[in-house]
GROMACS .gro file of C-alpha atoms in nm:
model
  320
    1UNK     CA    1 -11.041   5.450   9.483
    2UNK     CA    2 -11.235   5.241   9.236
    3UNK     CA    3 -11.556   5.337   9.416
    4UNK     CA    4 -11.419   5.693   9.349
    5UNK     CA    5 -11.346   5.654   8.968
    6UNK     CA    6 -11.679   5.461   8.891
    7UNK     CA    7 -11.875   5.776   9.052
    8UNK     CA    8 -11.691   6.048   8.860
    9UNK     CA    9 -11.767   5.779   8.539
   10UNK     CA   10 -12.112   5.767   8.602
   11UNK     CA   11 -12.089   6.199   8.658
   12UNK     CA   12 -11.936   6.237   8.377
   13UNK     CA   13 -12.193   5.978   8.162
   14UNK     CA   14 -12.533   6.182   8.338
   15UNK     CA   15 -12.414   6.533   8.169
   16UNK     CA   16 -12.341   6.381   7.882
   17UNK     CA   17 -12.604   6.097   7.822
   18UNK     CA   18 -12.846   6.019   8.071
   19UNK     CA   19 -13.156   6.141   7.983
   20UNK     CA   20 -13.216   6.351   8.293
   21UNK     CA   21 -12.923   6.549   8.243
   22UNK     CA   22 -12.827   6.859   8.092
   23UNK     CA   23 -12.640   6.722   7.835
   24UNK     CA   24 -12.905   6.492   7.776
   25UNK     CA   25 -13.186   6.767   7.748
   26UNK     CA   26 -12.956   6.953   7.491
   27UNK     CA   27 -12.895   6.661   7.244
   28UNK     CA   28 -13.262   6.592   7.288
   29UNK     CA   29 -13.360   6.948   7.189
   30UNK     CA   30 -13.065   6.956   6.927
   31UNK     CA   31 -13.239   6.650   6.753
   32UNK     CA   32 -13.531   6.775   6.762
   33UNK     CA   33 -13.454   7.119   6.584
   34UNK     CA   34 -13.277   6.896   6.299
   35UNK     CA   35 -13.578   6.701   6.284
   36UNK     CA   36 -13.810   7.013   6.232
   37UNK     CA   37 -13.556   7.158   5.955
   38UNK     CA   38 -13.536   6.811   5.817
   39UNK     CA   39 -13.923   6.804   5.760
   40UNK     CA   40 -13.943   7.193   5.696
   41UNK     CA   41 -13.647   7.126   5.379
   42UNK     CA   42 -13.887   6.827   5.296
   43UNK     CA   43 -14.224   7.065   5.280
   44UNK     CA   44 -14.049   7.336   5.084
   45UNK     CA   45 -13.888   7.079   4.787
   46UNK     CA   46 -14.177   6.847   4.757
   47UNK     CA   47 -14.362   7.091   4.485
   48UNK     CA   48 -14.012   7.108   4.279
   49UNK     CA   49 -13.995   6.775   4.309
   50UNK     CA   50 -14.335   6.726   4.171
   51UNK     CA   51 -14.289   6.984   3.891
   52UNK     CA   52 -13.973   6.850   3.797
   53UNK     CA   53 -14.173   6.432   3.836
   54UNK     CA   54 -14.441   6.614   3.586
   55UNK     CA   55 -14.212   6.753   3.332
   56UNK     CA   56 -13.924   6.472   3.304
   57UNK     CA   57 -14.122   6.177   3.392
   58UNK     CA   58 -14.449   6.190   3.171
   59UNK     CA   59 -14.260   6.217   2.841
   60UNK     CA   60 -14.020   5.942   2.966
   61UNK     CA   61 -14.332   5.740   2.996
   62UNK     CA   62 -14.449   5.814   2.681
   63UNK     CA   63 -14.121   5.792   2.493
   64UNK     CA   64 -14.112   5.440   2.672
   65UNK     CA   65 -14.453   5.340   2.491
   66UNK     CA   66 -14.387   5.469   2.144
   67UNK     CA   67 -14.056   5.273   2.163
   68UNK     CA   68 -14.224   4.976   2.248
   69UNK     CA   69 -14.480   5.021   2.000
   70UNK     CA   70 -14.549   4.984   1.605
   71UNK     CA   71 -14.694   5.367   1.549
   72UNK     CA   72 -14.647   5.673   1.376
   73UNK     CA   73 -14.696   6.032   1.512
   74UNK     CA   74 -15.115   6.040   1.568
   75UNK     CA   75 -15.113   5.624   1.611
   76UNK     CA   76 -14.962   5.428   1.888
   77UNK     CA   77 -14.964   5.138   1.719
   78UNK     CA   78 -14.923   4.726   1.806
   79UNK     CA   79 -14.677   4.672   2.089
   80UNK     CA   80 -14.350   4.520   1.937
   81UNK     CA   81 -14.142   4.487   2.264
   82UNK     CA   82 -13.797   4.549   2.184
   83UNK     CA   83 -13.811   4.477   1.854
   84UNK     CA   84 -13.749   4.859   1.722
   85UNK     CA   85 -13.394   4.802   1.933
   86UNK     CA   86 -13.321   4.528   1.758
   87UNK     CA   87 -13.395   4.688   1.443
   88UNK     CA   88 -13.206   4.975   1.463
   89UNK     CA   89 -12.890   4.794   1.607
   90UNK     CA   90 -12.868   4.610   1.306
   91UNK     CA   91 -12.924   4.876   1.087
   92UNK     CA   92 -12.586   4.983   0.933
   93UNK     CA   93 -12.722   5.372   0.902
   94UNK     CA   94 -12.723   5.362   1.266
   95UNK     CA   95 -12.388   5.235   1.358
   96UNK     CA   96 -12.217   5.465   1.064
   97UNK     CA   97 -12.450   5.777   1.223
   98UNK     CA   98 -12.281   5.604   1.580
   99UNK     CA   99 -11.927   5.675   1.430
  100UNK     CA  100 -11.994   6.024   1.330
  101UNK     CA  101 -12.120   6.112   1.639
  102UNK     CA  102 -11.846   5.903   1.809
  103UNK     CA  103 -11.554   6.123   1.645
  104UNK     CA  104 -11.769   6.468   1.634
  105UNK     CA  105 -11.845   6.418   2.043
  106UNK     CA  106 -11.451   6.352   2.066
  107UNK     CA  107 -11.326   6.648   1.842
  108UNK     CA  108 -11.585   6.863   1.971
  109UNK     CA  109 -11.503   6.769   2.372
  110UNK     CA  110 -11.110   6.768   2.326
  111UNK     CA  111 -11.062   7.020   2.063
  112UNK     CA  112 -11.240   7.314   2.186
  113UNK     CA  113 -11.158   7.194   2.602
  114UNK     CA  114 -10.769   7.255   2.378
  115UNK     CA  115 -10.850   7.561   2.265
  116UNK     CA  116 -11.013   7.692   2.561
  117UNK     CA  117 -10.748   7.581   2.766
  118UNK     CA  118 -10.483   7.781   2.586
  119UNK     CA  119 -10.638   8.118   2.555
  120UNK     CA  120 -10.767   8.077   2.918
  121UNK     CA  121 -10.391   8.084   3.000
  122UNK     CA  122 -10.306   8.326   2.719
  123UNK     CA  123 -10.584   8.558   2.912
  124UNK     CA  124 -10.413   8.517   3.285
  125UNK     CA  125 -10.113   8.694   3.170
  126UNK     CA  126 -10.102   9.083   3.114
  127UNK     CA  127 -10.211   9.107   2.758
  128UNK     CA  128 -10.332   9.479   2.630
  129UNK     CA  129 -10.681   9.507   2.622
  130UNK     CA  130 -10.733   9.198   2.762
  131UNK     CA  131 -11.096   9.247   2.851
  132UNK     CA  132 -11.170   9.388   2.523
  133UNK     CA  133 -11.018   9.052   2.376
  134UNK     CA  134 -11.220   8.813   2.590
  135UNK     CA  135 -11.522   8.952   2.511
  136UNK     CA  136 -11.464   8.875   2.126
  137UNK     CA  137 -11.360   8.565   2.184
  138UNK     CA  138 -11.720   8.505   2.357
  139UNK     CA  139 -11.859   8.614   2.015
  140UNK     CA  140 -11.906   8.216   1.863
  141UNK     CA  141 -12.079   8.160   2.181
  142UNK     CA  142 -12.309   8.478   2.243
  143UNK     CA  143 -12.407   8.473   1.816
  144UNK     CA  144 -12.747   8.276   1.764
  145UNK     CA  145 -12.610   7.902   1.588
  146UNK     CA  146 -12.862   8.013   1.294
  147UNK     CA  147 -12.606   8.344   1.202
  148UNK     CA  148 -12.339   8.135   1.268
  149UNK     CA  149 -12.405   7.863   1.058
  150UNK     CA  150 -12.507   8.116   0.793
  151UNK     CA  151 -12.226   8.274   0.750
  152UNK     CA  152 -12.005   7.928   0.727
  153UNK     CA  153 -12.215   7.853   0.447
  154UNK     CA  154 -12.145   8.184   0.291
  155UNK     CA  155 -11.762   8.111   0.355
  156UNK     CA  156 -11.763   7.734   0.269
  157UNK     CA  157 -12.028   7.630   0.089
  158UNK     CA  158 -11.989   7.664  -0.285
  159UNK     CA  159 -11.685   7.708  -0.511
  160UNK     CA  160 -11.703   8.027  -0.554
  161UNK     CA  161 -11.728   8.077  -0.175
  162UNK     CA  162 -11.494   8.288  -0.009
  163UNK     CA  163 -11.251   8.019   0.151
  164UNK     CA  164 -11.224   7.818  -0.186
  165UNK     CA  165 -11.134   8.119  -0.319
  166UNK     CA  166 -10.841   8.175  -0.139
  167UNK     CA  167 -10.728   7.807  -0.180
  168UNK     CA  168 -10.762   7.834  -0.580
  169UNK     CA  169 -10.549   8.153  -0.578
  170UNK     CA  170 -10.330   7.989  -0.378
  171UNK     CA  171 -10.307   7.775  -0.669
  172UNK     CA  172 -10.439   7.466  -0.389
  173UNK     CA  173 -10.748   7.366  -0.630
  174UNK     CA  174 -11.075   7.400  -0.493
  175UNK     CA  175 -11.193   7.236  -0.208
  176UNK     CA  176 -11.583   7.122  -0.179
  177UNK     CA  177 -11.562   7.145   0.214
  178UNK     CA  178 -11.970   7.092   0.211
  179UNK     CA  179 -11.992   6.878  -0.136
  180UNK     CA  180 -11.711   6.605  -0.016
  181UNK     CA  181 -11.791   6.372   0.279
  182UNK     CA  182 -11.477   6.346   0.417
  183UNK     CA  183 -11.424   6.734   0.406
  184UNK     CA  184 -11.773   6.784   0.498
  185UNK     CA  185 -11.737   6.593   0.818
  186UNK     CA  186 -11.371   6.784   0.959
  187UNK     CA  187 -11.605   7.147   0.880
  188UNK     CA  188 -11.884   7.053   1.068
  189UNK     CA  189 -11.646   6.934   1.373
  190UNK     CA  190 -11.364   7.200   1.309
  191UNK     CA  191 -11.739   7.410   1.294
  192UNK     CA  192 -11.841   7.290   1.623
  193UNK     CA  193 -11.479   7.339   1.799
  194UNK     CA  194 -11.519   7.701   1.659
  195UNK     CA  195 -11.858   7.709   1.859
  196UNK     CA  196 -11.799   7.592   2.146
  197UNK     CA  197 -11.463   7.689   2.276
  198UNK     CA  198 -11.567   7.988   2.455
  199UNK     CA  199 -11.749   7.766   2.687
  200UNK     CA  200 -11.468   7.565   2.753
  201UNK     CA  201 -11.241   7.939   2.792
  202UNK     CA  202 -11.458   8.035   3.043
  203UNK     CA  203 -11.492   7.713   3.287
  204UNK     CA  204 -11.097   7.676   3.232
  205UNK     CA  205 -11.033   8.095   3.317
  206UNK     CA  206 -11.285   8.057   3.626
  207UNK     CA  207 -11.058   7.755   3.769
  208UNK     CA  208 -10.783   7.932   3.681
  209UNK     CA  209 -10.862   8.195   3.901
  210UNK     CA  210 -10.913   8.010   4.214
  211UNK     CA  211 -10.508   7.894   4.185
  212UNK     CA  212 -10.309   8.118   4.405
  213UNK     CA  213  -9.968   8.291   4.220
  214UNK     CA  214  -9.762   8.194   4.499
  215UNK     CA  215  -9.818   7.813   4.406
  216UNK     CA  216  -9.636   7.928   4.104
  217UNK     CA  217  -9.412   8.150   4.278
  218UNK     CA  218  -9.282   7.831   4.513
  219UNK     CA  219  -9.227   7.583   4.169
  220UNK     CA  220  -9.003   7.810   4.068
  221UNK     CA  221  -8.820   7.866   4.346
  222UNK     CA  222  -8.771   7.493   4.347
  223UNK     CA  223  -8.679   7.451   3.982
  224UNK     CA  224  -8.986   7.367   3.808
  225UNK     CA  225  -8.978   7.453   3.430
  226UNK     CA  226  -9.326   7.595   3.292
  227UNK     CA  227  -9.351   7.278   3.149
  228UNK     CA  228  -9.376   7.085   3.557
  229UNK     CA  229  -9.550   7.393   3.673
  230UNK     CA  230  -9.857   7.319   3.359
  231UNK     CA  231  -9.839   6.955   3.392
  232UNK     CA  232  -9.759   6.885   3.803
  233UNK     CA  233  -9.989   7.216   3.966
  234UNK     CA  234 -10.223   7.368   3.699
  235UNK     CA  235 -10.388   7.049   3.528
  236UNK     CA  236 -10.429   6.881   3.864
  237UNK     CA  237 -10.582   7.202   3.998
  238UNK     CA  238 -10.822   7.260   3.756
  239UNK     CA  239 -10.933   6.892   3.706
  240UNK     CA  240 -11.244   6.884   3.879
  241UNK     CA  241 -11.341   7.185   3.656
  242UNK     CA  242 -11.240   6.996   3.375
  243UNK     CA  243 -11.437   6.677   3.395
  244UNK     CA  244 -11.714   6.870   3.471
  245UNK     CA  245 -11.697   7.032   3.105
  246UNK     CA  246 -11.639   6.762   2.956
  247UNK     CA  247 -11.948   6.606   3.108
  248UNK     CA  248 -12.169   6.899   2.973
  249UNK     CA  249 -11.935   6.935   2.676
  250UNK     CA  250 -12.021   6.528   2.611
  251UNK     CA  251 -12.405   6.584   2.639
  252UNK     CA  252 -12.366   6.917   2.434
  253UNK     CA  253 -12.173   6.754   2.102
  254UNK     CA  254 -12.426   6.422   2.119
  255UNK     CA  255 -12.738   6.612   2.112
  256UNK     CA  256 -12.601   6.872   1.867
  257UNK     CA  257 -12.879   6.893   1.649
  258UNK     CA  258 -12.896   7.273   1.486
  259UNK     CA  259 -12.495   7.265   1.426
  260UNK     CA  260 -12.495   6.976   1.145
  261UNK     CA  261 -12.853   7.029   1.049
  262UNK     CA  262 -12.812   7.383   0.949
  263UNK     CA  263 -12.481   7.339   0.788
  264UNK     CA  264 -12.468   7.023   0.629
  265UNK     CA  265 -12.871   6.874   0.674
  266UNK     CA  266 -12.666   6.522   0.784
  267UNK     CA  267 -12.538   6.490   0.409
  268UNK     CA  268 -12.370   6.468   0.176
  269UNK     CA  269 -12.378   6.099   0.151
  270UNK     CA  270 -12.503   6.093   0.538
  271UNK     CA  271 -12.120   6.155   0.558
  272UNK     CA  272 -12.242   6.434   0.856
  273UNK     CA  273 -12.536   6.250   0.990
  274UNK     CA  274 -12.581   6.210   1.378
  275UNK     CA  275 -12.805   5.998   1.599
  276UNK     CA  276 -12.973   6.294   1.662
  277UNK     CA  277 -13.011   6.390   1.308
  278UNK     CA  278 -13.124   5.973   1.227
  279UNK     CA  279 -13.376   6.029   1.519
  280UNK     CA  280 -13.479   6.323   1.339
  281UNK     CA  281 -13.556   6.204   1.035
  282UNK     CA  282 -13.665   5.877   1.131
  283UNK     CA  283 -13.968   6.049   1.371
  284UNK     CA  284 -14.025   6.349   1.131
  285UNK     CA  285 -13.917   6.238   0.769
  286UNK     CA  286 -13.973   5.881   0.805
  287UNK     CA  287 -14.292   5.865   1.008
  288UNK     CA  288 -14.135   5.572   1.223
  289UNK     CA  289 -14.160   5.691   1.606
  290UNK     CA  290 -14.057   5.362   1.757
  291UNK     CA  291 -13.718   5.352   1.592
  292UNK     CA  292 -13.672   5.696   1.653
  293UNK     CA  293 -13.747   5.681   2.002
  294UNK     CA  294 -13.556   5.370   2.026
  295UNK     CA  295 -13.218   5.595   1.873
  296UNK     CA  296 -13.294   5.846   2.114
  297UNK     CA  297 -13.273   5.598   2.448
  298UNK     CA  298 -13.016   5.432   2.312
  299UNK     CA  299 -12.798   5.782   2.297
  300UNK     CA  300 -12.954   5.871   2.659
  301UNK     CA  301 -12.833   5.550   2.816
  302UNK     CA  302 -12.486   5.592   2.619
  303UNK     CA  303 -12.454   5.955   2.788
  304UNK     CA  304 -12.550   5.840   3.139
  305UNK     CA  305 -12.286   5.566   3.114
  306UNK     CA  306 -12.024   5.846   3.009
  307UNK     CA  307 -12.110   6.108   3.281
  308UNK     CA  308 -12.073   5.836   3.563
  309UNK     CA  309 -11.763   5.750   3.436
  310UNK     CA  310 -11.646   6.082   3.403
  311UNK     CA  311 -11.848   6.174   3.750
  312UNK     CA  312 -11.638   5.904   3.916
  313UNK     CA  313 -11.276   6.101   3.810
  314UNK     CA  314 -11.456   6.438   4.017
  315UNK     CA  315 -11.506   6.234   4.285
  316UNK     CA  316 -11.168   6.070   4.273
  317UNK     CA  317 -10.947   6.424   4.190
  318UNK     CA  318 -11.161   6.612   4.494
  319UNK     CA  319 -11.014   6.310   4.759
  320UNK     CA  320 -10.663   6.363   4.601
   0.00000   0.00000   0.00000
């Protein structure tokens, strides 16, 4: 009996892994094709690669050197280690430009991913002319930020401006929305949730669309208010969407550059400046590339930190 069993074992192990057999042969040959398609995918993305090395790498370099070195914009310069760093941390323009872009980032991200979120609902239901209406809502997107900004101004931007207008009537006084810092600051970011929300419509609407009804259909059935339904089944449903734009919604808001500059120029008072808008003017205004450069990394290493962070939560909703 045993000499029976070990026989039909040692059957069983020749089809499936002895080397003579045919179940040997076809794992051989099996390995072998994903070998070849494992070299051929290698072949075929080694020039994007390469590109890609080319494009991103070589000004990395670069912008490594000027922000190690004491130049301008045709001069290297000495090489100052990190001493442009340390420099612009302790400069207090940086860390109030820091807080600006802190609470523009976080209006910008949450307001219009708010915004989006409710008329990406408002659009699932049967509205008339729905189609017609999400097209204009795509308008702030679609218009060029240069006619955009333009016609803020034009609405905004002096007393006799339209808005103010309707505030002095209103017998409200009149508001200096681009003259007063701390008005100046809630345009620009109310200006940027005005921008940007279409994006944020659009992600939400396409997640939106992957939920099946009958989800909805069931929580009812069960008892579930609209309130359970919106917090228990469609936020959990749409989360990995979510994070995801508010990933590109983070890098978006922190190197917003035309939105302030074009509205605002960073002032009054710096009230609206950025770290893109320092960088800006440090480089280009101020002549000082290490600094600049410095600002710059210092923003890119602040954004990779953020998208990991938020990169882990995708990872962690797509197990749940």
């Amino acid at each position: 009996m045993s000499s029976t069993t070990t026989q039909s074992g040692l059957a069983r192990a020749r089809k499936g892994l002895a080397p003579g057999g045919p179940g040997g042969g076809s794992l051989n040959r099996k390995s072998k094709l994903s070998a070849q398609t494992s070299r051929t995918f290698f072949w075929l993305l080694l020039p994007s690669v390469i590109l890609l090395v080319l494009i991103h790498g070589y000004p990395l370099f670069q912008a490594g050197i000027q922000a190690t070195h004491d130049g301008n914009l045709i001069q290297t310069g000495d090489f100052v280690g990190i001493q442009n760093f340390q420099q612009v941390l302790s400069s207090p323009a940086f860390w109030k430009a820091a807080q600006f872009t802190l609470w523009f980032t976080i209006v910008g991200v949450f307001g219009s991913w708010a915004v989006g979120l409710g008329l990406a609902l408002l659009l699932r239901t049967r509205i008339p002319a729905g189609g017609t209406f999400k097209v204009l809502l795509l308008l702030p997107w679609v218009v060029p930020i240069v006619v955009s900004s333009t016609a803020w101004n034009w609405l905004v931007a002096t007393p006799d401006s339209l808005v103010p207008s309707i505030f002095r009537n209103l017998g409200l006084g009149t508001p200096l929305f681009l003259a007063d810092p701390s008005l100046a600051a809630a345009t620009v970011m109310v200006f940027k949730v005005w921008v940007s929300f279409p994006f944020m419509m659009m992600m939400i609407s396409a997640a939106l669309a992957s939920v099946d009804n009958t989800v909805y259909e069931a929580a009812s059935m069960d008892g579930a208010s609209r309130w359970q339904q919106f917090s228990q089944i469609t936020l959990p449903l749409i989360a990995r969407s979510t994070y995801i734009s508010w990933i590109l919604m983070t890098i978006f808001c922190v190197n917003d550059f035309p939105t302030i500059y074009l509205l605002t120029g960073g002032g009054p008072v710096d009230a609206t400046t950025s770290l893109v808008v320092l960088a800006y003017r440090t480089v280009f205004q101020d002549f000082a590339t290490g600094p600049g450069v410095a600002i710059a990394f210092l923003m890119t290493l602040t954004l990779v930190v953020v998208s990991v962070i938020l990169y882990r939560q995708i990872r962690k909703s797509s197990v749940e």
